[in-house]
Coordinates of C-alpha atoms and ligand atoms in Angstrom, one line a residue:
M1 CA 0.0 0.0 0.0
L2 CA 1.1 3.6 -0.6
R3 CA -0.2 4.5 2.8
T4 CA 0.1 3.2 6.4
H5 CA -3.3 4.5 7.6
T6 CA -6.5 5.9 6.2
C7 CA -7.6 9.5 6.7
G8 CA -10.2 8.4 9.2
E9 CA -8.4 6.3 11.7
L10 CA -5.7 8.2 13.6
N11 CA -6.3 9.5 17.1
I12 CA -4.7 10.4 20.3
Q13 CA -3.4 6.9 20.7
N14 CA -1.2 7.3 17.7
I15 CA 0.8 10.3 19.0
D16 CA 4.4 10.3 17.7
N17 CA 3.7 7.5 15.2
Q18 CA 5.4 7.9 11.8
V19 CA 2.6 7.6 9.2
V20 CA 1.9 7.9 5.5
L21 CA -1.5 9.1 4.3
C22 CA -3.0 9.4 0.8
G23 CA -6.1 11.3 -0.2
W24 CA -7.6 14.4 -1.8
V25 CA -7.0 18.0 -0.7
Q26 CA -10.4 19.1 0.7
K27 CA -9.2 22.6 1.7
S28 CA -6.2 24.4 2.8
R29 CA -5.6 27.5 4.9
D30 CA -2.6 29.6 5.8
L31 CA -2.5 31.0 9.3
G32 CA 0.6 33.1 9.9
G33 CA 3.5 30.7 10.0
M34 CA 1.4 27.6 9.6
T35 CA -0.4 25.9 6.6
F36 CA -3.2 23.4 7.3
I37 CA -4.6 21.0 4.8
D38 CA -7.6 18.8 5.2
L39 CA -6.8 15.5 3.5
R40 CA -9.8 13.4 2.7
D41 CA -10.4 9.8 1.7
R42 CA -13.4 7.4 2.0
Y43 CA -12.8 7.0 5.7
G44 CA -12.5 10.6 6.9
I45 CA -10.5 13.7 7.0
T46 CA -7.1 14.2 8.7
Q47 CA -5.5 17.6 9.2
L48 CA -2.0 18.0 7.8
A49 CA 0.2 20.7 9.3
F50 CA 3.2 22.5 7.8
N51 CA 5.3 24.8 9.8
L52 CA 7.0 27.7 7.9
D53 CA 9.7 28.0 10.6
V54 CA 10.6 24.3 10.5
N55 CA 10.7 23.8 6.8
V56 CA 10.2 26.8 4.5
T57 CA 10.4 25.0 1.2
L58 CA 8.0 22.2 2.2
C59 CA 5.5 24.8 3.5
M60 CA 5.7 26.9 0.4
E61 CA 5.2 23.8 -1.8
A62 CA 2.2 22.8 0.3
R63 CA 0.7 26.3 -0.3
K64 CA 0.6 25.5 -4.0
L65 CA -1.7 22.4 -3.6
G66 CA -5.1 23.0 -5.1
R67 CA -8.5 21.5 -4.1
E68 CA -8.8 17.9 -5.1
F69 CA -5.1 17.3 -5.7
V70 CA -4.2 13.7 -4.9
V71 CA -1.4 13.8 -2.3
K72 CA 0.7 11.3 -0.4
A73 CA 2.0 12.8 2.9
T74 CA 4.6 11.4 5.3
G75 CA 4.8 12.8 8.8
T76 CA 4.4 12.4 12.6
V77 CA 1.1 12.3 14.5
K78 CA 0.9 15.3 16.9
E79 CA -1.7 16.4 19.4
R80 CA -3.6 19.4 18.1
E81 CA -3.6 22.7 19.9
S82 CA -7.2 23.5 19.0
K83 CA -9.1 20.2 18.9
N84 CA -12.2 19.5 16.9
S85 CA -14.6 17.2 18.8
K86 CA -16.8 16.8 15.8
M87 CA -14.2 14.8 13.9
S88 CA -12.9 11.3 14.8
T89 CA -9.4 12.5 14.0
G90 CA -10.1 15.9 15.6
D91 CA -7.6 15.5 18.4
I92 CA -4.6 15.1 16.2
E93 CA -2.8 16.4 13.1
I94 CA 0.1 15.2 11.0
L95 CA 3.2 17.3 11.1
V96 CA 4.3 16.7 7.5
T97 CA 8.0 15.9 6.8
A98 CA 7.6 15.1 3.1
F99 CA 4.8 14.9 0.5
E100 CA 4.3 13.9 -3.1
V101 CA 1.6 15.1 -5.5
L102 CA 0.2 11.8 -6.9
N103 CA -2.0 13.7 -9.3
A104 CA -3.1 17.3 -9.9
S105 CA -6.7 18.3 -10.3
Q106 CA -8.7 21.0 -12.1
T107 CA -10.7 23.1 -9.7
P108 CA -13.9 21.1 -9.1
P109 CA -17.1 22.6 -10.5
F110 CA -18.7 22.5 -7.1
T111 CA -17.4 22.3 -3.5
I112 CA -16.8 18.7 -2.3
E113 CA -18.3 19.3 1.1
D114 CA -21.3 17.9 3.1
N115 CA -23.2 21.0 2.1
T116 CA -22.2 21.7 -1.5
D117 CA -22.9 24.7 -3.7
G118 CA -23.5 22.4 -6.7
G119 CA -27.0 22.1 -8.2
D120 CA -28.5 18.7 -9.1
D121 CA -27.6 18.8 -12.8
L122 CA -24.0 19.7 -12.2
R123 CA -23.6 17.1 -9.5
M124 CA -25.0 14.4 -11.8
K125 CA -22.7 15.4 -14.6
Y126 CA -19.8 15.0 -12.3
R127 CA -21.2 12.2 -10.2
Y128 CA -17.8 10.8 -9.5
L129 CA -17.0 14.0 -7.7
D130 CA -20.4 14.1 -6.0
L131 CA -19.6 10.6 -4.7
R132 CA -16.6 11.9 -2.9
R133 CA -19.0 13.8 -0.6
S134 CA -19.6 12.0 2.6
P135 CA -23.4 12.2 2.6
V136 CA -23.6 10.6 -0.8
R137 CA -20.9 8.0 0.0
S138 CA -22.6 7.0 3.2
N139 CA -25.8 6.4 1.2
I140 CA -23.8 4.0 -1.0
E141 CA -22.4 2.4 2.1
L142 CA -25.9 1.9 3.5
R143 CA -26.9 0.3 0.2
H144 CA -24.0 -2.1 0.5
R145 CA -24.9 -3.0 4.1
L146 CA -28.5 -3.7 3.2
A147 CA -27.4 -5.9 0.3
I148 CA -25.0 -7.9 2.6
E149 CA -27.6 -8.3 5.3
T150 CA -30.2 -9.4 2.8
R151 CA -27.9 -12.0 1.5
N152 CA -26.9 -13.2 5.0
Y153 CA -30.5 -13.7 6.0
L154 CA -31.6 -15.4 2.8
D155 CA -28.6 -17.6 2.7
K156 CA -29.3 -18.8 6.3
Q157 CA -32.9 -19.5 5.1
K158 CA -31.4 -21.7 2.4
F159 CA -32.2 -19.4 -0.5
L160 CA -30.0 -19.8 -3.6
E161 CA -29.0 -16.7 -5.5
V162 CA -29.5 -17.6 -9.1
E163 CA -28.8 -15.2 -12.0
T164 CA -31.5 -14.9 -14.7
P165 CA -30.9 -13.5 -18.2
V166 CA -31.1 -9.9 -19.1
L167 CA -31.9 -10.4 -22.8
I168 CA -35.3 -12.0 -22.7
K169 CA -38.7 -11.9 -24.1
S170 CA -41.2 -9.4 -22.8
T171 CA -42.6 -10.1 -19.3
P172 CA -46.1 -8.8 -18.6
E173 CA -45.7 -6.7 -15.5
G174 CA -47.8 -3.9 -16.9
A175 CA -45.2 -1.4 -18.0
R176 CA -43.6 -0.8 -21.3
D177 CA -40.6 -2.9 -22.2
F178 CA -37.2 -1.6 -23.1
V179 CA -36.2 -3.5 -26.3
V180 CA -32.8 -4.5 -27.8
P181 CA -32.5 -5.3 -31.5
S182 CA -30.8 -8.5 -32.4
R183 CA -28.1 -8.4 -35.0
M184 CA -28.1 -12.1 -35.6
N185 CA -31.8 -12.3 -35.9
Q186 CA -32.6 -9.2 -37.9
G187 CA -35.9 -7.6 -37.3
Q188 CA -36.3 -9.4 -34.0
F189 CA -35.9 -7.9 -30.5
Y190 CA -35.1 -9.0 -27.0
A191 CA -36.8 -7.3 -24.2
L192 CA -35.1 -6.3 -20.9
P193 CA -36.8 -7.9 -18.0
Q194 CA -39.4 -5.8 -16.1
S195 CA -38.6 -8.5 -13.5
P196 CA -37.4 -12.1 -13.5
Q197 CA -41.0 -13.2 -12.8
T198 CA -41.3 -16.1 -15.3
F199 CA -37.7 -17.2 -14.7
K200 CA -38.1 -17.5 -11.0
Q201 CA -41.3 -19.6 -11.5
L202 CA -39.3 -21.8 -13.9
L203 CA -36.7 -22.2 -11.2
M204 CA -39.4 -23.5 -9.0
V205 CA -40.4 -26.0 -11.6
A206 CA -36.7 -26.8 -11.8
G207 CA -36.7 -27.8 -8.1
I208 CA -34.5 -24.9 -6.8
D209 CA -37.1 -24.6 -4.0
R210 CA -35.8 -21.2 -2.7
Y211 CA -34.5 -18.6 -5.0
Y212 CA -33.5 -15.0 -4.6
Q213 CA -31.6 -12.5 -6.6
I214 CA -30.6 -8.8 -6.1
V215 CA -31.3 -7.9 -9.7
K216 CA -31.7 -5.1 -12.1
C217 CA -35.2 -4.6 -13.6
F218 CA -36.1 -2.3 -16.5
R219 CA -39.4 -0.5 -17.1
D220 CA -39.9 2.2 -19.7
E221 CA -42.3 4.4 -17.6
D222 CA -42.6 8.1 -16.9
L223 CA -40.2 8.9 -14.1
R224 CA -40.7 10.3 -10.7
A225 CA -38.5 10.8 -7.6
D226 CA -39.0 7.2 -6.6
R227 CA -38.8 5.7 -10.1
Q228 CA -35.9 5.0 -12.3
P229 CA -35.9 3.2 -15.7
E230 CA -33.5 0.7 -14.3
F231 CA -33.9 -0.2 -10.7
T232 CA -33.0 -3.1 -8.4
Q233 CA -35.2 -5.7 -6.8
I234 CA -34.6 -8.2 -4.1
D235 CA -36.5 -10.9 -6.0
C236 CA -37.6 -14.1 -4.2
E237 CA -39.6 -17.2 -4.8
M238 CA -40.3 -20.3 -2.7
S239 CA -41.9 -23.7 -3.3
F240 CA -44.4 -25.7 -1.2
V241 CA -45.6 -22.7 0.6
E242 CA -48.8 -20.9 1.5
R243 CA -49.3 -17.2 1.9
E244 CA -48.6 -17.3 5.6
D245 CA -45.2 -18.9 5.0
I246 CA -44.2 -16.1 2.6
L247 CA -45.4 -13.4 5.0
N248 CA -43.4 -14.9 7.9
T249 CA -40.2 -15.5 5.9
F250 CA -40.1 -12.0 4.5
E251 CA -41.3 -10.3 7.6
G252 CA -38.2 -12.0 9.0
L253 CA -36.1 -10.5 6.3
I254 CA -37.3 -6.9 7.0
R255 CA -36.9 -7.4 10.7
H256 CA -33.4 -8.7 10.3
A257 CA -32.5 -5.8 8.0
F258 CA -33.9 -3.1 10.4
K259 CA -32.0 -4.7 13.3
A260 CA -28.7 -5.2 11.5
V261 CA -28.6 -2.0 9.6
K262 CA -30.5 0.5 11.8
G263 CA -30.4 -1.2 15.2
I264 CA -34.2 -1.1 15.3
D265 CA -36.4 -3.9 16.7
L266 CA -39.6 -3.8 14.5
P267 CA -42.8 -4.9 16.2
V268 CA -44.8 -7.6 14.5
L269 CA -46.1 -6.2 11.2
K270 CA -49.7 -5.1 11.2
R271 CA -52.0 -6.4 8.5
M272 CA -54.8 -4.8 6.7
S273 CA -57.1 -5.9 3.8
Y274 CA -57.1 -3.9 0.6
A275 CA -60.7 -3.2 1.2
D276 CA -60.0 -1.6 4.6
A277 CA -57.0 0.3 3.3
M278 CA -59.3 1.9 0.7
K279 CA -62.1 2.4 3.1
Y280 CA -60.1 4.1 5.9
Y281 CA -57.2 5.7 4.0
G282 CA -58.3 5.9 0.3
C283 CA -55.2 4.2 -0.9
D284 CA -53.6 0.8 -1.0
K285 CA -50.4 1.9 0.7
P286 CA -51.5 3.8 3.7
D287 CA -49.1 5.7 5.9
I288 CA -50.1 4.4 9.3
R289 CA -47.6 6.4 11.3
F290 CA -50.6 8.5 12.1
D291 CA -54.3 7.6 12.5
M292 CA -56.6 10.3 11.0
R293 CA -58.9 7.6 9.4
F294 CA -61.6 8.5 6.9
V295 CA -65.1 8.6 8.4
D296 CA -68.0 8.0 6.0
L297 CA -70.4 10.9 6.7
K298 CA -72.9 10.4 3.8
D299 CA -75.7 9.2 6.1
S300 CA -75.1 11.8 8.7
V301 CA -75.2 14.8 6.4
N302 CA -78.1 13.9 4.0
G303 CA -81.4 15.7 4.0
K304 CA -80.4 19.2 5.2
S305 CA -80.9 20.8 1.7
F306 CA -77.1 21.1 1.1
K307 CA -77.1 20.0 -2.5
V308 CA -73.3 19.3 -2.6
F309 CA -73.6 16.7 0.1
D310 CA -77.1 15.4 -0.9
E311 CA -76.0 14.7 -4.5
A312 CA -72.5 13.4 -3.7
E313 CA -71.8 9.7 -4.0
S314 CA -69.5 9.9 -1.0
V315 CA -69.0 12.4 1.8
I316 CA -65.8 11.7 3.8
G317 CA -64.3 13.5 6.8
I318 CA -61.0 13.4 8.6
V319 CA -60.2 14.9 12.0
A320 CA -57.1 17.1 12.4
E321 CA -56.5 17.1 16.1
G322 CA -55.9 20.4 17.8
C323 CA -56.4 22.4 14.6
S324 CA -59.6 24.3 15.4
D325 CA -57.7 27.5 15.5
Y326 CA -56.7 27.2 11.8
T327 CA -56.9 30.6 10.2
R328 CA -58.8 31.6 7.1
K329 CA -55.4 31.7 5.3
Q330 CA -54.5 28.1 6.3
L331 CA -58.0 26.9 5.3
D332 CA -57.7 28.6 2.0
E333 CA -54.4 26.9 1.4
L334 CA -55.9 23.5 2.1
T335 CA -58.8 24.4 -0.2
E336 CA -56.4 25.3 -3.0
F337 CA -54.5 22.1 -2.3
V338 CA -57.5 19.9 -2.9
K339 CA -58.7 21.9 -5.9
R340 CA -55.4 21.4 -7.8
P341 CA -56.1 19.7 -11.1
Q342 CA -54.3 16.5 -9.9
L343 CA -56.9 16.1 -7.1
G344 CA -59.8 18.0 -8.7
A345 CA -62.0 18.4 -5.6
N346 CA -64.6 21.1 -6.0
G347 CA -64.1 22.5 -2.6
L348 CA -63.4 21.8 1.1
V349 CA -65.8 21.9 3.9
Y350 CA -64.6 22.5 7.4
V351 CA -66.0 22.4 10.9
K352 CA -64.1 23.9 13.8
F353 CA -64.8 22.5 17.2
G354 CA -63.5 25.4 19.3
A355 CA -61.7 24.7 22.5
D356 CA -64.4 26.9 24.1
G357 CA -67.2 24.7 22.9
T358 CA -68.2 26.8 20.0
V359 CA -68.7 25.2 16.6
K360 CA -68.0 27.1 13.4
S361 CA -68.3 25.8 9.9
S362 CA -68.3 26.8 6.3
V363 CA -71.7 25.2 5.9
D364 CA -73.4 26.5 9.0
K365 CA -76.1 27.9 6.7
F366 CA -77.3 24.3 6.3
Y367 CA -76.2 22.7 9.6
D368 CA -76.9 24.3 13.0
A369 CA -74.6 23.7 15.9
D370 CA -76.5 20.7 17.1
A371 CA -76.3 19.0 13.7
L372 CA -72.6 19.8 13.5
K373 CA -72.0 18.3 16.9
V374 CA -73.7 15.1 15.8
I375 CA -71.4 14.9 12.8
G376 CA -68.4 15.7 15.1
E377 CA -69.4 12.8 17.4
K378 CA -69.6 10.5 14.5
C379 CA -66.0 11.4 13.7
G380 CA -64.8 11.3 17.3
A381 CA -63.8 15.0 17.1
K382 CA -63.1 16.7 20.4
S383 CA -63.1 20.3 21.3
G384 CA -60.0 21.9 19.8
D385 CA -60.3 19.7 16.6
L386 CA -60.8 20.6 13.0
L387 CA -63.0 18.4 10.8
L388 CA -62.3 18.5 7.1
I389 CA -64.8 17.1 4.7
L390 CA -64.7 16.3 0.9
A391 CA -67.7 15.2 -1.2
G392 CA -68.3 13.9 -4.7
N393 CA -67.6 10.8 -6.8
D394 CA -66.4 8.0 -4.5
D395 CA -63.1 7.2 -6.3
K396 CA -62.1 10.8 -6.7
T397 CA -63.1 11.8 -3.2
R398 CA -61.0 9.0 -1.7
K399 CA -58.0 9.9 -3.8
A400 CA -58.2 13.6 -2.9
M401 CA -58.8 12.8 0.8
N402 CA -55.8 10.5 0.8
E403 CA -53.7 13.4 -0.4
L404 CA -55.2 15.8 2.1
R405 CA -54.7 13.4 5.0
L406 CA -51.0 13.0 4.0
E407 CA -50.7 16.8 3.7
M408 CA -52.2 17.3 7.2
G409 CA -50.0 14.5 8.5
T410 CA -47.0 16.4 7.2
R411 CA -48.2 19.8 8.5
L412 CA -48.7 18.3 11.9
G413 CA -45.3 16.7 12.0
L414 CA -46.9 13.2 12.2
R415 CA -44.7 11.7 9.5
D416 CA -41.4 11.5 11.3
K417 CA -38.9 9.8 9.0
N418 CA -37.1 8.2 11.9
K419 CA -40.3 6.3 12.9
Y420 CA -41.1 3.2 10.9
E421 CA -44.6 1.7 10.6
C422 CA -44.7 -1.5 8.5
L423 CA -47.8 -3.1 7.2
W424 CA -48.9 -6.0 5.1
V425 CA -51.8 -5.1 2.7
L426 CA -53.6 -8.3 1.8
D427 CA -56.4 -9.5 -0.4
F428 CA -56.1 -7.2 -3.4
P429 CA -58.6 -7.6 -6.2
L430 CA -57.3 -10.1 -8.8
L431 CA -58.5 -8.0 -11.7
E432 CA -59.1 -4.5 -12.7
W433 CA -61.5 -3.4 -15.4
S434 CA -60.2 -1.0 -18.0
E435 CA -62.9 1.2 -19.5
E436 CA -60.5 2.3 -22.2
A437 CA -59.4 -1.2 -23.3
Q438 CA -62.8 -2.7 -22.4
R439 CA -61.2 -5.7 -20.8
W440 CA -59.9 -7.0 -17.5
F441 CA -56.3 -6.5 -16.5
A442 CA -54.4 -8.4 -13.8
M443 CA -53.9 -6.1 -10.9
H444 CA -50.6 -7.7 -10.0
H445 CA -49.6 -9.9 -12.9
P446 CA -51.3 -12.8 -14.8
F447 CA -49.5 -15.5 -12.7
T448 CA -51.2 -14.5 -9.4
S449 CA -53.6 -17.0 -8.1
P450 CA -57.0 -16.2 -6.8
L451 CA -57.8 -16.8 -3.1
P452 CA -59.1 -20.4 -3.1
E453 CA -62.4 -19.3 -1.5
D454 CA -63.1 -16.9 -4.4
L455 CA -62.3 -19.3 -7.2
T456 CA -65.9 -20.1 -8.0
L457 CA -66.5 -16.4 -8.8
L458 CA -63.9 -16.3 -11.5
N459 CA -66.4 -16.6 -14.3
S460 CA -69.5 -15.3 -12.8
N461 CA -68.1 -12.1 -11.1
P462 CA -64.4 -11.7 -12.0
G463 CA -64.3 -8.2 -10.4
A464 CA -65.1 -9.6 -7.0
V465 CA -62.4 -12.2 -7.0
R466 CA -59.6 -11.4 -4.5
A467 CA -56.0 -12.3 -5.2
N468 CA -53.7 -14.4 -3.1
A469 CA -51.4 -11.4 -3.1
Y470 CA -49.7 -9.1 -0.6
D471 CA -47.8 -5.9 -0.5
M472 CA -45.5 -4.7 2.2
V473 CA -45.9 -1.0 2.9
I474 CA -43.6 1.0 5.1
N475 CA -44.5 4.6 6.0
G476 CA -46.8 4.9 3.0
V477 CA -44.3 3.5 0.6
E478 CA -44.9 0.2 -1.2
V479 CA -41.6 -1.5 -0.7
G480 CA -42.5 -5.0 -1.9
G481 CA -45.2 -7.1 -3.3
G482 CA -45.9 -10.6 -4.5
S483 CA -48.4 -13.5 -4.6
I484 CA -49.0 -17.2 -4.4
R485 CA -48.8 -18.2 -8.1
I486 CA -51.0 -20.3 -10.2
H487 CA -49.3 -23.6 -10.7
D488 CA -52.0 -25.4 -12.6
K489 CA -51.9 -25.2 -16.3
G490 CA -55.7 -25.2 -16.7
L491 CA -56.2 -22.3 -14.3
Q492 CA -53.4 -20.4 -15.9
K493 CA -55.0 -20.9 -19.3
E494 CA -58.4 -19.7 -17.9
M495 CA -56.7 -16.6 -16.5
F496 CA -55.2 -15.7 -19.9
T497 CA -58.7 -16.2 -21.4
I498 CA -60.2 -13.8 -18.9
L499 CA -57.4 -11.3 -19.7
G500 CA -58.5 -11.4 -23.3
F501 CA -55.7 -13.5 -24.8
T502 CA -56.6 -15.9 -27.5
D503 CA -55.2 -19.4 -27.1
E504 CA -52.7 -18.7 -29.8
E505 CA -51.6 -15.4 -28.2
A506 CA -51.2 -17.1 -24.8
Q507 CA -49.2 -19.9 -26.4
N508 CA -47.1 -17.4 -28.3
Q509 CA -46.2 -15.3 -25.3
F510 CA -46.2 -17.7 -22.5
G511 CA -46.1 -21.2 -24.1
F512 CA -42.7 -21.8 -22.4
L513 CA -44.3 -21.3 -18.9
M514 CA -47.4 -23.3 -19.7
N515 CA -45.4 -26.1 -21.1
A516 CA -43.2 -26.2 -18.0
F517 CA -46.4 -26.5 -15.9
E518 CA -47.0 -29.8 -17.7
F519 CA -43.9 -31.2 -16.0
G520 CA -44.8 -31.1 -12.4
A521 CA -44.9 -27.5 -11.2
P522 CA -44.8 -27.3 -7.4
P523 CA -47.2 -25.0 -5.5
H524 CA -45.1 -21.8 -5.2
G525 CA -45.2 -18.1 -4.4
G526 CA -42.9 -15.2 -4.0
I527 CA -42.3 -11.5 -3.5
A528 CA -40.0 -8.8 -4.8
F529 CA -38.8 -5.8 -2.8
G530 CA -37.8 -2.5 -4.4
F531 CA -34.2 -2.4 -3.2
D532 CA -33.6 1.3 -4.1
R533 CA -36.8 2.3 -2.2
L534 CA -35.8 0.3 0.8
C535 CA -32.4 2.0 0.8
S536 CA -34.0 5.4 0.6
L537 CA -36.4 4.6 3.4
F538 CA -33.6 3.3 5.6
G539 CA -31.7 6.5 4.8
G540 CA -34.6 8.8 5.5
S541 CA -34.8 10.3 2.0
E542 CA -37.6 10.7 -0.5
S543 CA -35.5 10.1 -3.5
I544 CA -34.1 6.8 -4.6
R545 CA -31.6 8.6 -6.8
D546 CA -29.6 9.5 -3.7
F547 CA -28.9 5.8 -3.2
I548 CA -27.9 4.8 -6.7
A549 CA -24.3 5.4 -7.6
F550 CA -25.1 6.5 -11.2
P551 CA -28.8 7.4 -11.5
K552 CA -30.7 8.7 -14.5
N553 CA -32.4 12.1 -14.5
N554 CA -36.1 12.8 -15.0
S555 CA -35.9 12.4 -18.7
G556 CA -34.2 9.0 -18.3
R557 CA -30.8 10.4 -19.3
D558 CA -27.4 9.7 -17.8
V559 CA -26.0 13.2 -18.2
M560 CA -22.5 12.0 -17.1
I561 CA -22.0 9.5 -20.0
D562 CA -24.5 11.3 -22.2
A563 CA -26.9 8.4 -22.8
P564 CA -29.0 7.6 -24.6
S565 CA -27.2 8.7 -27.7
L566 CA -27.2 8.2 -31.5
I567 CA -25.5 5.2 -32.9
S568 CA -23.4 5.1 -36.1
D569 CA -24.8 4.3 -39.5
V570 CA -22.7 1.2 -39.5
Q571 CA -24.3 -0.1 -36.3
L572 CA -27.8 0.7 -37.7
K573 CA -27.0 -1.1 -40.9
E574 CA -25.8 -4.2 -39.0
L575 CA -29.1 -4.2 -37.1
A576 CA -31.1 -3.6 -40.3
I577 CA -32.7 -0.6 -38.6
K578 CA -33.7 2.7 -40.3
I579 CA -34.5 5.7 -38.2
S580 CA -37.6 7.5 -39.6
Ligands
LIG1 N1 -42.5 -9.8 -10.2 C1 -43.3 -9.0 -9.3 C2 -43.0 -7.5 -9.4 O1 -41.9 -7.2 -9.9 C3 -43.1 -9.4 -7.9 C4 -43.6 -10.8 -7.6 O2 -44.7 -11.1 -7.8 O3 -42.8 -11.6 -7.0 O4 -43.7 -6.7 -8.9

């Protein structure tokens, strides 16, 4: 090694040791007869000291070192005069006796400090410099730790990590495929896997029994902060299991990860049916760090000549505790919030249950104090509370109320990112009707089995059939999902028919799986976790990009390597592709 120690490990115990350190110049300052340089590497920062009185030439040379120069410094560990208790190496400095510039550097386009002056775009363009910053590096370290702990746990549970191919045929996970043209089979394309779904099922037919893979998946979708065109899953599958076995095994994984990575003992995961999640929270991934459940008020508000409520399909209220003193301005803000085109509510009704027992409402023309108190009781509102009510079409009202509930949770500080509430959401509908396509779609994917007790409804009332599926939700984020699969060829065929595939189409796309099911497919089921999302949750950040070494931007571009890009005419010709 070019060094004896790293920049993060020397302390008071090393006084008078002769050491050699290597790293980057973070900053340098001249104070009278002394020059100090902060030398940085992955492990920390150590102060180098040069004394003008002791060695003029060396000190003058040190003064020439620019930011991000790569330096090898030899010297003696000394106790510092002014210590810095915030740094692990803050008690010592290195009195340098010799140094060598291993490489010069241009002035970096932004400061390589915990709080940088670099904007997003610039940091992405020079991501290798951004990665030198300790908050970014510690995210990557967290990702590594989570991967290791995942492997440790699954290995102990006898899961085999098996790699599946990246050049495959389209998998129907509901998103658009990325495709890759084949030179050797002109006019034909591979698809990049949206997930290894069909392969992991084939591995079960192959008798692998327990499979996992930390694997890249690709979906050509519109991007958001928590979506990337390529993302990583912890993908798992097990044979000879029922739903309960999967829930236990992967609850175990999450508990292990929380304990090992964050030192947190998770309580037993709560469970909620999809129907209840929609009823009480208006979404299938409720944030249960706070209560504020929906209360159905339709029956309590009817018949008072308030048309908006009388004509609404749904009237839903939530109680914001201790908010009865909300000002006009605050209420206007909330009204604007729910009226945004994305939510599309027509308005917001409020009832203030004052601490002094008074009741004030935006609809007191129609509801006297007694009527409002009855409504308040129904919601469990106490004096000092604010009741917020939305009305309209059921679907839309629930969606808008979900957003309003989350907004109130945020405003009231009820969504502490250091508090974790994990939940299994169970019994999703198997199918979703698309008005546009006029056909059923699989809510999860077409290999998901119906709950055994709902099987008889499959033909008579497909919309009522519940899936043997489950999602894991942490703090309102869906971190994983899976299902017990169909392992019977007949049922799988029936499923494809319900989904509008002709026999020929099904055979064409999924013949390989259906054929495999002819050769003794075991009962099986599995789950996949969004690994990037788990990392960002563990790290307390909204954006998965912060936990990916080289992420893409919102337009799916890697601005550092400038991809995607044009390819040469020669390449196009080889592929027999013409760009129109
Ligand atoms: N392949 C599924 C997904 O990516 C997960 C699973 O069913 O195991 O969502």
